[in-house]
Structures are given as structure tokens and as C-alpha cells.
Coordinates of C-alpha atoms and ligand atoms in Angstrom, one line a residue:
M1 CA -134.6 45.9 -20.1
S2 CA -134.8 42.5 -21.8
T3 CA -135.0 39.4 -19.7
I4 CA -131.5 38.3 -20.6
S5 CA -130.1 41.7 -19.6
K6 CA -131.8 41.3 -16.2
E7 CA -130.4 37.8 -16.0
L8 CA -127.0 39.1 -16.8
D9 CA -127.2 41.7 -14.0
K10 CA -128.5 39.0 -11.6
L11 CA -125.7 36.7 -12.5
K12 CA -123.1 39.4 -12.0
N13 CA -124.5 40.4 -8.7
K14 CA -124.7 36.9 -7.4
Y15 CA -121.4 37.4 -5.6
S16 CA -120.7 40.2 -3.2
A17 CA -118.6 43.3 -3.8
R18 CA -116.2 41.9 -1.1
I19 CA -115.6 38.8 -3.1
K20 CA -114.9 40.8 -6.2
S21 CA -112.3 43.1 -4.5
K22 CA -110.6 40.0 -3.0
I23 CA -110.4 38.5 -6.5
V24 CA -108.9 41.7 -7.9
S25 CA -106.2 41.6 -5.2
I26 CA -105.4 38.0 -5.9
L27 CA -105.2 38.7 -9.7
N28 CA -102.6 41.3 -9.0
R29 CA -100.3 38.9 -7.0
N30 CA -97.0 38.0 -8.6
E31 CA -96.0 34.4 -9.3
I32 CA -94.1 33.9 -6.0
D33 CA -96.9 35.2 -3.9
S34 CA -99.3 33.0 -5.8
E35 CA -97.7 29.7 -4.9
S36 CA -100.3 28.9 -2.2
L37 CA -103.1 29.8 -4.6
Y38 CA -101.8 27.4 -7.2
R39 CA -101.4 24.6 -4.5
L40 CA -105.0 25.2 -3.4
A41 CA -106.3 25.0 -7.0
A42 CA -104.3 21.8 -7.6
R43 CA -105.6 20.3 -4.4
I44 CA -109.2 21.1 -5.2
C45 CA -108.8 19.7 -8.7
H46 CA -107.2 16.5 -7.3
R47 CA -109.9 16.1 -4.6
H48 CA -112.9 16.6 -6.9
L49 CA -111.7 15.3 -10.3
G50 CA -108.8 13.1 -9.5
D51 CA -105.4 13.3 -11.2
E52 CA -106.5 12.1 -14.6
V53 CA -106.2 14.4 -17.6
H54 CA -108.8 14.1 -20.3
L55 CA -107.6 14.3 -23.9
R56 CA -109.9 16.0 -26.4
G57 CA -108.6 15.9 -30.0
I58 CA -109.5 19.2 -31.7
I59 CA -110.2 19.3 -35.4
E60 CA -110.3 22.9 -36.8
F61 CA -112.6 21.8 -39.6
S62 CA -113.0 25.2 -41.3
N63 CA -111.6 28.7 -41.0
Y64 CA -114.5 30.4 -42.8
C65 CA -116.0 33.0 -40.5
G66 CA -118.9 35.3 -40.8
Q67 CA -117.9 37.4 -37.8
N68 CA -115.6 40.3 -37.4
C69 CA -114.4 40.1 -33.8
F70 CA -111.7 42.7 -33.5
Y71 CA -109.1 40.4 -31.9
C72 CA -109.4 37.4 -34.1
G73 CA -106.9 36.5 -36.9
I74 CA -109.5 34.6 -39.0
R75 CA -112.1 37.4 -38.8
A76 CA -114.3 37.7 -42.0
D77 CA -112.6 40.9 -43.2
N78 CA -109.1 39.5 -43.0
H79 CA -108.7 38.8 -46.7
T80 CA -105.1 37.7 -46.3
V81 CA -106.4 34.4 -44.8
K82 CA -106.6 31.4 -47.2
R83 CA -110.0 29.9 -46.4
Y84 CA -110.5 26.2 -46.2
K85 CA -113.3 23.8 -45.5
I86 CA -112.4 20.2 -44.7
P87 CA -114.8 17.8 -46.4
L88 CA -117.0 16.2 -43.7
E89 CA -116.0 12.7 -45.0
Q90 CA -112.4 13.6 -44.0
V91 CA -113.5 15.0 -40.7
Y92 CA -115.1 11.6 -40.0
K93 CA -111.8 9.8 -40.9
L94 CA -109.9 12.2 -38.6
S95 CA -112.3 11.3 -35.8
L96 CA -111.5 7.6 -36.3
Q97 CA -107.8 8.6 -36.0
A98 CA -108.6 10.4 -32.7
R99 CA -109.9 7.1 -31.3
E100 CA -106.7 5.3 -32.5
Y101 CA -104.6 7.9 -30.6
G102 CA -106.6 7.0 -27.5
Y103 CA -108.6 10.2 -27.3
R104 CA -112.2 9.8 -26.0
T105 CA -113.6 13.1 -27.3
V106 CA -113.4 15.0 -30.6
V107 CA -113.9 18.8 -30.6
L108 CA -115.1 20.1 -33.9
Q109 CA -114.3 23.8 -34.1
S110 CA -114.7 26.3 -36.9
G111 CA -115.3 30.0 -37.6
E112 CA -118.8 31.2 -36.7
P113 CA -121.1 29.9 -38.1
A114 CA -119.6 26.7 -39.7
P115 CA -119.9 26.8 -43.5
Y116 CA -121.8 23.5 -43.6
S117 CA -125.6 23.1 -43.2
P118 CA -126.8 22.0 -39.8
D119 CA -128.2 18.9 -41.5
S120 CA -124.9 17.8 -42.8
I121 CA -123.2 18.4 -39.4
C122 CA -125.9 16.3 -37.8
R123 CA -125.3 13.5 -40.3
L124 CA -121.6 13.6 -39.4
I125 CA -122.3 13.5 -35.7
T126 CA -124.7 10.6 -36.0
R127 CA -122.2 8.7 -38.1
I128 CA -119.4 9.2 -35.6
K129 CA -121.7 8.2 -32.7
Q130 CA -122.9 5.1 -34.5
T131 CA -119.5 3.8 -35.3
T132 CA -117.3 4.9 -32.4
D133 CA -117.6 5.5 -28.6
L134 CA -116.3 9.0 -29.0
A135 CA -117.9 12.0 -27.2
I136 CA -118.5 14.9 -29.5
T137 CA -118.0 18.6 -28.7
L138 CA -119.1 21.2 -31.2
S139 CA -117.7 24.8 -31.2
C140 CA -119.0 26.7 -34.2
G141 CA -120.9 29.7 -33.0
V142 CA -124.4 31.0 -32.4
Y143 CA -127.4 29.3 -34.0
P144 CA -131.2 29.4 -33.4
A145 CA -132.3 27.3 -30.4
A146 CA -133.8 24.7 -32.7
V147 CA -130.4 24.0 -34.3
Y148 CA -128.8 23.2 -30.9
R149 CA -131.7 20.8 -30.3
Q150 CA -131.1 19.2 -33.7
F151 CA -127.3 18.8 -32.8
A152 CA -128.3 17.2 -29.5
D153 CA -130.8 14.9 -31.1
A154 CA -128.1 13.8 -33.6
G155 CA -126.0 12.7 -30.7
C156 CA -123.8 15.7 -30.0
D157 CA -122.7 15.7 -26.3
R158 CA -121.2 19.1 -25.6
Y159 CA -121.0 22.6 -27.0
L160 CA -118.4 25.4 -26.4
L161 CA -119.2 29.0 -26.9
R162 CA -117.1 31.6 -25.1
F163 CA -118.9 34.8 -24.1
E164 CA -115.4 36.5 -24.5
S165 CA -116.1 39.5 -22.1
S166 CA -118.7 40.2 -19.5
D167 CA -118.3 44.0 -19.9
Q168 CA -121.1 45.0 -22.2
K169 CA -119.4 48.2 -23.4
L170 CA -116.1 46.4 -24.1
F171 CA -118.0 43.5 -25.7
N172 CA -119.8 45.9 -28.1
S173 CA -116.6 47.7 -29.0
L174 CA -115.0 44.4 -30.1
H175 CA -118.0 42.6 -31.7
P176 CA -119.7 44.4 -34.5
D177 CA -121.9 41.5 -35.4
I178 CA -123.4 40.3 -32.1
T179 CA -124.4 41.5 -28.7
L180 CA -123.4 40.0 -25.3
E181 CA -127.1 39.3 -24.7
E182 CA -127.4 37.2 -27.9
R183 CA -124.3 35.2 -26.9
L184 CA -125.6 34.6 -23.4
Q185 CA -129.0 33.7 -24.8
A186 CA -127.2 31.1 -27.0
L187 CA -125.6 29.6 -23.9
L188 CA -129.0 29.3 -22.3
D189 CA -130.3 27.7 -25.5
I190 CA -127.4 25.3 -25.6
R191 CA -128.0 24.2 -22.0
A192 CA -131.8 23.9 -22.6
A193 CA -131.1 21.6 -25.6
G194 CA -129.5 19.2 -23.2
L195 CA -125.9 19.8 -24.3
Q196 CA -123.1 19.9 -21.7
T197 CA -122.2 23.6 -21.8
G198 CA -118.8 25.3 -21.9
S199 CA -117.9 28.9 -22.0
G200 CA -115.3 31.4 -20.9
F201 CA -113.5 34.6 -21.9
L202 CA -110.3 36.2 -23.2
I203 CA -107.8 37.2 -20.5
G204 CA -106.2 40.6 -21.1
L205 CA -108.3 42.2 -23.8
P206 CA -107.2 45.8 -24.6
G207 CA -109.7 48.0 -22.7
S208 CA -110.2 45.5 -19.9
S209 CA -108.8 45.8 -16.4
P210 CA -108.4 43.6 -13.3
S211 CA -111.9 44.7 -12.3
T212 CA -113.3 43.5 -15.7
L213 CA -111.4 40.3 -15.3
A214 CA -112.9 39.7 -11.8
D215 CA -116.4 40.3 -13.4
D216 CA -115.5 37.7 -16.1
I217 CA -114.6 35.2 -13.4
L218 CA -117.7 35.8 -11.5
L219 CA -120.0 35.6 -14.5
T220 CA -118.4 32.4 -15.6
S221 CA -118.8 30.9 -12.1
A222 CA -122.4 32.1 -11.8
L223 CA -123.2 30.3 -15.1
S224 CA -122.5 26.9 -13.4
L225 CA -120.8 25.6 -16.5
D226 CA -119.7 22.0 -17.3
M227 CA -116.6 23.2 -19.0
I228 CA -114.7 26.5 -18.7
G229 CA -112.3 27.5 -21.5
C230 CA -110.3 30.7 -21.1
G231 CA -107.0 31.8 -22.6
P232 CA -104.7 34.8 -22.9
F233 CA -105.5 37.4 -25.6
L234 CA -102.7 37.6 -28.1
R235 CA -102.3 40.5 -30.6
A236 CA -103.0 39.1 -34.0
P237 CA -101.7 40.9 -37.2
Q238 CA -104.3 42.1 -39.7
T239 CA -106.8 42.8 -37.0
P240 CA -108.1 46.1 -35.6
L241 CA -106.3 45.3 -32.3
S242 CA -102.9 44.6 -33.9
G243 CA -101.6 47.9 -32.8
R244 CA -103.3 48.2 -29.4
P245 CA -101.4 47.2 -26.3
S246 CA -103.0 44.4 -24.4
L247 CA -103.9 45.0 -20.8
L248 CA -100.4 44.8 -19.5
L249 CA -100.5 41.8 -17.5
N250 CA -98.0 40.1 -15.3
K251 CA -97.9 36.5 -16.6
S252 CA -99.1 35.4 -13.2
T253 CA -102.4 37.1 -13.8
Y254 CA -103.2 34.6 -16.5
Y255 CA -102.5 31.6 -14.3
N256 CA -104.2 33.3 -11.3
T257 CA -107.3 33.7 -13.3
L258 CA -107.5 29.9 -14.0
A259 CA -106.6 29.0 -10.4
I260 CA -109.4 31.2 -9.1
L261 CA -111.8 29.7 -11.6
R262 CA -110.9 26.2 -10.4
I263 CA -111.4 27.2 -6.8
L264 CA -114.8 28.7 -7.6
N265 CA -115.8 25.8 -9.9
P266 CA -114.5 22.6 -8.4
L267 CA -116.5 20.3 -10.7
A268 CA -115.9 22.0 -14.0
H269 CA -113.6 20.6 -16.7
I270 CA -110.9 23.2 -17.3
P271 CA -108.7 22.8 -20.3
A272 CA -105.1 24.0 -20.5
T273 CA -105.9 26.0 -23.6
T274 CA -103.5 26.1 -26.5
A275 CA -102.9 29.9 -26.2
F276 CA -101.1 29.3 -22.9
D277 CA -98.2 27.7 -24.8
A278 CA -97.9 31.0 -26.8
I279 CA -97.1 33.0 -23.6
D280 CA -94.9 30.3 -22.0
P281 CA -93.3 27.3 -23.7
H282 CA -94.6 25.2 -20.9
G283 CA -97.8 27.3 -20.4
R284 CA -100.2 24.4 -20.8
D285 CA -98.2 22.2 -18.4
L286 CA -98.3 25.0 -15.8
V287 CA -102.1 25.3 -16.2
L288 CA -102.4 21.5 -15.5
Q289 CA -100.4 22.0 -12.3
R290 CA -102.6 24.9 -11.3
G291 CA -106.1 23.6 -11.6
G292 CA -106.5 22.4 -15.2
N293 CA -107.6 18.8 -16.0
V294 CA -108.1 18.8 -19.8
F295 CA -105.6 18.9 -22.7
M296 CA -106.7 19.4 -26.3
P297 CA -104.1 17.9 -28.8
N298 CA -104.5 19.2 -32.3
L299 CA -105.9 16.8 -34.9
T300 CA -106.2 19.3 -37.8
P301 CA -104.2 18.0 -40.8
K302 CA -100.8 19.8 -41.0
S303 CA -101.6 21.4 -44.4
Y304 CA -104.5 23.4 -42.8
R305 CA -102.9 24.4 -39.5
K306 CA -101.1 27.6 -40.7
D307 CA -104.5 28.9 -41.9
Y308 CA -106.1 28.6 -38.5
Q309 CA -104.1 31.3 -36.8
L310 CA -106.5 33.0 -34.5
Y311 CA -103.4 34.6 -32.8
P312 CA -99.7 34.6 -33.5
G313 CA -97.3 32.1 -32.0
K314 CA -99.9 29.3 -32.0
P315 CA -98.1 26.1 -31.0
C316 CA -98.2 22.9 -33.1
V317 CA -98.5 24.7 -36.4
D318 CA -95.6 22.7 -37.9
E319 CA -96.4 19.4 -36.2
K320 CA -98.5 16.6 -37.5
A321 CA -101.4 15.1 -35.5
S322 CA -99.2 12.0 -34.7
Q323 CA -96.5 14.3 -33.2
C324 CA -99.0 16.1 -31.0
A325 CA -100.3 12.6 -29.9
G326 CA -96.8 11.6 -28.8
C327 CA -96.0 15.0 -27.3
V328 CA -99.1 15.1 -25.1
R329 CA -98.2 11.7 -23.6
R330 CA -94.6 12.7 -22.9
R331 CA -95.8 16.0 -21.3
L332 CA -98.3 14.2 -19.0
A333 CA -95.8 11.5 -18.1
R334 CA -93.4 14.3 -17.0
L335 CA -96.2 15.8 -14.9
N336 CA -97.0 12.4 -13.4
R337 CA -100.6 12.7 -14.6
P338 CA -102.4 9.7 -15.9
I339 CA -104.5 9.9 -19.0
A340 CA -108.3 9.4 -18.4
E341 CA -109.7 6.3 -20.1
N342 CA -113.3 7.5 -20.0
P343 CA -114.9 10.2 -22.2
G344 CA -114.9 12.7 -19.4
G345 CA -118.5 13.8 -19.3
S346 CA -119.9 16.5 -17.0
F347 CA -118.8 16.1 -13.4
R348 CA -121.4 18.6 -12.4
L349 CA -124.2 16.4 -13.8
R350 CA -122.6 13.0 -13.0
H351 CA -125.1 12.1 -10.2
I352 CA -128.2 13.0 -12.1
L353 CA -127.4 11.8 -15.7
Ligands
5AD401 N1 -105.9 35.7 -28.9 C1 -106.3 34.7 -28.1 N2 -107.5 34.0 -28.4 C2 -108.2 34.3 -29.4 N3 -109.4 33.8 -29.9 C3 -109.7 34.5 -31.0 N4 -108.8 35.4 -31.3 C4 -107.8 35.3 -30.3 C5 -106.6 36.1 -30.0 N5 -106.2 37.1 -30.8 C6 -110.2 32.8 -29.1 C7 -111.6 33.3 -28.9 C8 -112.5 32.3 -29.5 C9 -111.6 31.1 -29.5 C10 -112.0 30.0 -30.5 O1 -110.3 31.6 -29.8 O2 -111.8 33.4 -27.4 O3 -113.7 32.0 -28.7
FES402 FE1 -98.7 19.5 -30.5 FE2 -97.0 19.3 -28.3 S1 -99.2 19.1 -28.4 S2 -96.5 19.4 -30.5

């Protein structure tokens, strides 16, 4: 057994079987019975992180992808997708726009790996850091450990890489190009490079069960992450899962998952991920009321948005960046949540950094 495999087992077994069965029973609660859970998650969020919501502008800078994850609408073998690659000069200008909208972080996300050389990504990072006070989050897949160190040296602050599912068998059946061990090793490399680390999983993958979901929650919590990003699985056309029923979940299960994650991870930044708006028109607002503290308005130019459809029903496809900027302010005002004025670095590391 490899070291990382042993590590995975250790992480999964960090919590007792009793905790796992309790989580399964909470996951199965309906929305009405979950009210006290949501209140607790909101209270914990308020106590540890305050009421502020951090805005992270997301730029989907390319939809080229070398991977064939069975669930993903932009998988390499989906030849119906029109591929694009935003020139890095334009990504720089979009970052300046992010700052004008009042965002303190830009998230640069692409298919895996990004179709630019690590050197050119580093030059972009350094330029953004030298000319703005933005924090930078990268989310563009698995690289050798040395590349994560290069990103960190260039000034990158954070890195997001979901492990997608903690169930090795399920993971293997959905990811022909990579193993769970390799993905977890990448997370360890990201942390070792000194980057604030974010990860998470897909909720409701076909072939998963409430027990799998409880394991996903426990693995996420055992990883002591700075950021936790999870969202509902949505069946995408032109993918091998397009005809497979998702794990038939009550909508409350999605929210319960995030609320439990908040309770187990009081110091993590937890975004109301975009896919929540695809299951509920106010899905992201509900997450913010049930433990979430981050919102990621879309900064991708409108002409590219329709080509970054990881799943159907993605919100904001017909909006411009300026419309999302206005929308998020109205949403937060309605929720009575102030917008954070700081870049929102790791709370977990706040006292030692
Ligand atoms: N439904 C929901 N989320 C998806 N992602 C990819 N495909 C889908 C889908 N069909 C998520 C993955 C990936 C993130 C960028 O998008 O979890 O890590
Ligand atoms: Fe994009 Fe509301 S956040 S339109």
C-alpha cells in the first residue's frame, strides 16, 4: 500500500463510526427538520468568521481540458464544445476590472491542465500582484509539486482542487485519467508549497449514497482545509453520465451537507458555489444563510460564458460581469450581509501567518 493510500485510510478513520452514522441520519433529514441544523451552522459561521461575505471574482480563462471526467460538460472528448483560451493580457485586464468592482480576490479557473505554460501563468500572477492588492486563487488542475512551488513563488496565494469523491471505486469509475491518490497527493503538494488550500467534492454523484457522502464530509474535514468548495452534481448533456439518474436527493441533502461541513470546519471559507443556483433560483442565498461566507461573481466575458458549461442550467450565462457585480450587491443587501473589505485570507492560519 502506498504512503498516500495509508494516509487516506488514516484520514477516513480519524472520525468514529458513530459520528459517521450520525452524519448519515442528519443528511437524510428534510428541510423542515433541518431548521435547527441551519441555525447552528449560521451561528458558528457568525461567531468564528463574522457576518461579512467575501467576494471572489472568477475568470474562467480557458475551457480546454485534457481530462475526461464522466460528469463534466467540458471533458476532452466532448467535441461539441467550442474551445477558447483567453489571452493572458486580457485576463490581466479582467483582474483590474475585478478590483474596480470591489472584489479583493480573483479566481483563475480553467480545464485541467490550463493550456498555458506554467511560466506564462507565473508572469501573469506576478504582474497582478505587482500592480494591484488582489489575492490570487488558481484552479487549473494537477501539476508536479515543483510547479505549485513556482506558482507560490510568483505570488499566488491560494489553490483550489476538488478531490470530487472519497470513494476510491466510484472515483476510478468516473476518472479515466487520474487516481484519487494522485489528486490527494497534489493537495498535499499544494499545501507544502505554502498555498492556502481548498478542496471539496460533488454532492449526489450517480453511484454514491448517503454513506459515501458522509465519508466525503469526513475526509474534507480531516484535511483541515483553508477553503471548502462543494456543489450539487448536475447531469450534463454529451457526457457518459447524461443518462444516469443522480443519487436521488432531497434538496435538503445538498444544504445539509454544507451545514455539516460548516459545523465541522468553523474556520474554513465556504463558498456558496454557482451550481446551487442551478438547483434553486435562490440556492446561493440559502447557502449563505446556512453556513456559507463566500460568493464568487462571474467575471468571464459574456462571449465565452456559454462555452464554459460544466453542467446545464448554469446561472449568469446571459449576464455581463457588470450585471453580476450589481446582482451580488443586491443579493447580499437583501440578506443583510456586509461585503468584506479585506482579501479574506485563511482564517485557519490567521494567527501564525
Ligand atoms: N455538475 C456539477 N459540478 C460539476 N463540475 C464538473 N462537472 C460538473 C457537473 N456536471 C465541478 C467539478 C469541478 C468543478 C470545477 O466543477 O467538481 O471540480
Ligand atoms: Fe451573476 Fe446574479 S451573480 S447575475
